[in-house]
Coordinates of C-alpha atoms in Angstrom, one line a residue:
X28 CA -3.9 85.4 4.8
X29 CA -6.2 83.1 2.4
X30 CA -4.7 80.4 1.2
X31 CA -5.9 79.1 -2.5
X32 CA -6.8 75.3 -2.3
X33 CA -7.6 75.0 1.6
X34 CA -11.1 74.1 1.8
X35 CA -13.3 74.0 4.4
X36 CA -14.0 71.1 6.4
X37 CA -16.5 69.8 8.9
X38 CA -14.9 70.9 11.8
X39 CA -14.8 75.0 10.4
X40 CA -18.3 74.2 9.2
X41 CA -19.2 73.0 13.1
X42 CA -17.3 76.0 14.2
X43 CA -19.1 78.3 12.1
X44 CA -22.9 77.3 13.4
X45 CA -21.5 78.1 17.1
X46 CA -20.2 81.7 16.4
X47 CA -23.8 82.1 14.5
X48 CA -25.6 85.1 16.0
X49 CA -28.1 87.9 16.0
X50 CA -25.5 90.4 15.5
X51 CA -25.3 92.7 12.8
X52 CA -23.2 90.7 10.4
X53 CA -19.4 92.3 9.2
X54 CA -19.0 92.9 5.5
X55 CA -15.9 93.9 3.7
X56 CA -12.5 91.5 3.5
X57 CA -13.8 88.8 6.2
X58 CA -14.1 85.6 6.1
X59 CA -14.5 83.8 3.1
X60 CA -14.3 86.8 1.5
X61 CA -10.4 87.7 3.0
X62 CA -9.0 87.3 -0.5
X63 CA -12.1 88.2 -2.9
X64 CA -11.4 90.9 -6.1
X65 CA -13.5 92.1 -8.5
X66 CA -12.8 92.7 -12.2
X67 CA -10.5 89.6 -12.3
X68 CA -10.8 89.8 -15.5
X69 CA -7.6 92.4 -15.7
X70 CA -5.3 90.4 -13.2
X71 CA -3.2 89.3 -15.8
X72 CA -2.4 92.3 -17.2
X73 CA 1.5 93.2 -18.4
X74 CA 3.0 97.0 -17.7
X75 CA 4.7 98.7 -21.2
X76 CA 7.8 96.6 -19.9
X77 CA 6.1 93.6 -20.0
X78 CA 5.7 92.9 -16.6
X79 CA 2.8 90.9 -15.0
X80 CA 0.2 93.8 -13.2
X81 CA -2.9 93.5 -11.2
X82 CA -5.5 95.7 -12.2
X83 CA -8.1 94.0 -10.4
X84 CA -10.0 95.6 -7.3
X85 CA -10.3 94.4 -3.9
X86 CA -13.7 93.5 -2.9
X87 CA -15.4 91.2 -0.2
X88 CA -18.7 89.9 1.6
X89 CA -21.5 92.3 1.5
X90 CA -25.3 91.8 2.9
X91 CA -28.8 92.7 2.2
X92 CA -32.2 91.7 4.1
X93 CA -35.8 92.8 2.8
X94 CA -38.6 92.7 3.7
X95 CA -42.3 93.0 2.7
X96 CA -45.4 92.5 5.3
X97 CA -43.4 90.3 7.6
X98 CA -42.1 88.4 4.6
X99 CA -38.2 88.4 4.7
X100 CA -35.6 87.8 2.1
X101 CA -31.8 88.3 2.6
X102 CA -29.2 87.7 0.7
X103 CA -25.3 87.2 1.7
X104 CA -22.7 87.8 -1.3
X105 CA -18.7 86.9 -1.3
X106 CA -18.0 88.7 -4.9
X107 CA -14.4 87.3 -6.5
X108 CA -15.8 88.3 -9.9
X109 CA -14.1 88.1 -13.1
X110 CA -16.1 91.2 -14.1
X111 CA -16.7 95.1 -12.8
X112 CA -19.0 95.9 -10.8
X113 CA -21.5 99.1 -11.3
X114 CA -24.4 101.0 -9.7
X115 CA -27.8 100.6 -10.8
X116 CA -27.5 104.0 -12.8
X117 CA -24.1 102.2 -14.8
X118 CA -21.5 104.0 -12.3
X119 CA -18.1 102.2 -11.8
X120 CA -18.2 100.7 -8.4
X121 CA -15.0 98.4 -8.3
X122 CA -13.2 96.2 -10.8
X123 CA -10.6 97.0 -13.2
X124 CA -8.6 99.9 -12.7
X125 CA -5.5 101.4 -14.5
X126 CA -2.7 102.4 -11.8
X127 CA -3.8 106.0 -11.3
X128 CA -7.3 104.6 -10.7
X129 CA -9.5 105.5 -13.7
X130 CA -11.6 102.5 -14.6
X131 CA -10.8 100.0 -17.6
X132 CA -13.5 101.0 -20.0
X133 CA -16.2 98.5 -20.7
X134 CA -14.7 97.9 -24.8
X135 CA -11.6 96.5 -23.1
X136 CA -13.1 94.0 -20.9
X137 CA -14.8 92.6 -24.1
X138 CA -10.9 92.7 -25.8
X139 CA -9.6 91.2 -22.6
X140 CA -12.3 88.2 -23.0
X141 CA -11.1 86.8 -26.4
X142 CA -7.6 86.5 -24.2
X143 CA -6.1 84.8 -21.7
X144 CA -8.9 85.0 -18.9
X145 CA -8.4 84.0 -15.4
X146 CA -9.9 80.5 -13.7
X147 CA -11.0 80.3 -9.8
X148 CA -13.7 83.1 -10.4
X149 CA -16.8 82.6 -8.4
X150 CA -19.4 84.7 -6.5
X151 CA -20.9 82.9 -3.4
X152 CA -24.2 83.5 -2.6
X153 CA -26.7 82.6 -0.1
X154 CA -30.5 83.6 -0.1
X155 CA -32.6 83.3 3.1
X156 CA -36.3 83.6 3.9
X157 CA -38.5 83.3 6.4
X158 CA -40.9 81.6 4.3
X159 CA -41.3 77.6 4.8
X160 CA -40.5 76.3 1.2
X161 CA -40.0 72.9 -0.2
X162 CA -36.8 71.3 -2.3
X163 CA -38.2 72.7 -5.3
X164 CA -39.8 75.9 -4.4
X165 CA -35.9 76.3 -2.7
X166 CA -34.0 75.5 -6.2
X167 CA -36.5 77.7 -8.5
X168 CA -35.5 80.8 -5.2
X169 CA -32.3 80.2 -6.2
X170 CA -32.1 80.5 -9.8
X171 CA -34.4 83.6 -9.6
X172 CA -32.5 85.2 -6.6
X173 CA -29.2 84.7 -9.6
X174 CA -30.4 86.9 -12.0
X175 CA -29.7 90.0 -9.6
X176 CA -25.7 89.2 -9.9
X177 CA -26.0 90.5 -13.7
X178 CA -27.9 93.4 -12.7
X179 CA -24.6 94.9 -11.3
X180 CA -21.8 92.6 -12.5
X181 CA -20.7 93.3 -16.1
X182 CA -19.7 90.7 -17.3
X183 CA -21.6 87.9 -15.4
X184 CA -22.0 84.0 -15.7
X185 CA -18.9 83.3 -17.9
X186 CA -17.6 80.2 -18.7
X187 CA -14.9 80.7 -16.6
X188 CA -17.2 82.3 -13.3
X189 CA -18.2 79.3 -10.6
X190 CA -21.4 81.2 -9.8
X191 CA -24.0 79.4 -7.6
X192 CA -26.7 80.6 -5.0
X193 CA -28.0 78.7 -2.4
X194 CA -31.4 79.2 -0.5
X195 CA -31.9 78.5 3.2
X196 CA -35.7 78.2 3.8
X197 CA -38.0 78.4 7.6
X198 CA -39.1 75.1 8.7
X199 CA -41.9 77.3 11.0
X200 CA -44.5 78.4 9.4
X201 CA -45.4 81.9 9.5
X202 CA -47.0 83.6 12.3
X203 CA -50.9 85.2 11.8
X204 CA -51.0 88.3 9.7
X205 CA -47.6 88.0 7.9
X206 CA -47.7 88.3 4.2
X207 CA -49.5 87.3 1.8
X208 CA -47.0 85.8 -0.3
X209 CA -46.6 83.4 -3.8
X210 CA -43.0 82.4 -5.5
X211 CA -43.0 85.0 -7.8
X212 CA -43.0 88.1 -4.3
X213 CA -40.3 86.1 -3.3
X214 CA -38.5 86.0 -6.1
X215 CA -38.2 89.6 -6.7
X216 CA -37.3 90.3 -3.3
X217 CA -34.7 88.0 -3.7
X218 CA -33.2 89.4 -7.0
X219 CA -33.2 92.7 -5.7
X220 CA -31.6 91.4 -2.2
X221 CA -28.7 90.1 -4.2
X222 CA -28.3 92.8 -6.3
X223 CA -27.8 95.3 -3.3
X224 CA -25.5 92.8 -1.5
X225 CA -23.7 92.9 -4.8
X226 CA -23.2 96.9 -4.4
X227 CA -22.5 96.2 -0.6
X228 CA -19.7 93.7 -1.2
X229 CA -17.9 95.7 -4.0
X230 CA -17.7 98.9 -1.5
X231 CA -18.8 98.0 1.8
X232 CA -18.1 101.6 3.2
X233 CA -20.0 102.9 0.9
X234 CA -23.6 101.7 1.4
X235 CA -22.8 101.4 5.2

């Protein structure tokens, strides 16, 4: 069971790069990801009775890789959102639900805003490539690889989310006849590599 305000330390982090592998990676409630939701937003709801009720979803860890000429991009998502999540044609994924599972319409997330809104909201992401980058080249990845999350989560990037993105760049440079490639390639593939393991993390079944 998670356990809020247990943080990792060096010795899970040491643990961690030992289990690392080649094999295909789980998605779903693992993890980090054991306790995400989605559509926080609606966790602090009260029944006609007044009663505290959850209306958020469960969600998880979900992953994407792309890749372009021998140029990859991948992207790993653990979505605890205070917003819903949709397709890219605006269909309800996960997120707020009322108790016989229709979803909370879009006008009552914005009500739901200008009251009592729930802290300890993030969405952890990691982008990866194949491509040897600098420091710099790593931190502008990053903030275009974020602009997938608002693609698919409505709302995104409130006050009260912790998003951040990290990049993981190749030290190797890349073998004869991969690419070409420039920042601006990479950052698409990026954006869209979040944005699916976005989709991937709110129903992992689903795009299985």
């Amino acid at each position: 069971m998670p356990r809020p305000g247990v943080l990792p330390d060096a010795d899970m982090g040491y643990a961690a790069a030992r289990a690392a592998s080649a094999a295909p990676l789980a998605e779903g409630a693992v993890g980090a990801a054991c306790g995400a939701r989605c559509g926080r937003l609606f966790c602090l709801c009260q029944d006609a009775a007044g009663k505290p009720l959850d209306l958020s979803d469960k969600s998880g860890l979900g992953s994407l890789c792309l890749e372009r000429e021998g140029i990859r991009v991948a992207a790993l998502v653990v979505l605890n959102a205070l917003g819903n999540v949709y397709d890219a044609r605006g269909n309800f994924l996960a997120g707020g639900r009322f108790p016989d599972g229709t979803p909370v319409p879009h006008a009552q997330a914005l009500d739901a805003l200008a009251g009592q809104v729930p802290a300890g909201n993030t969405v952890l992401t990691v982008v990866a490539t194949n491509v040897p980058l600098d420091k710099t080249q790593c931190s502008r990845l990053a903030r275009m690889a974020a602009t997938g999350l608002a693609r698919h989560i409505i709302p995104a990037h409130m006050l009260f989310d912790g998003d951040i993105v990290f990049t993981l760049a190749s030290k190797q440079p890349l073998p004869e006849g991969h690419g070409p490639w420039n920042e601006l390639l990479l950052g698409a593939l990026a954006a869209d590599a979040v944005a699916g393991a976005v989709c991937r993390a709110a129903r992992p079944g689903m795009f299985a």
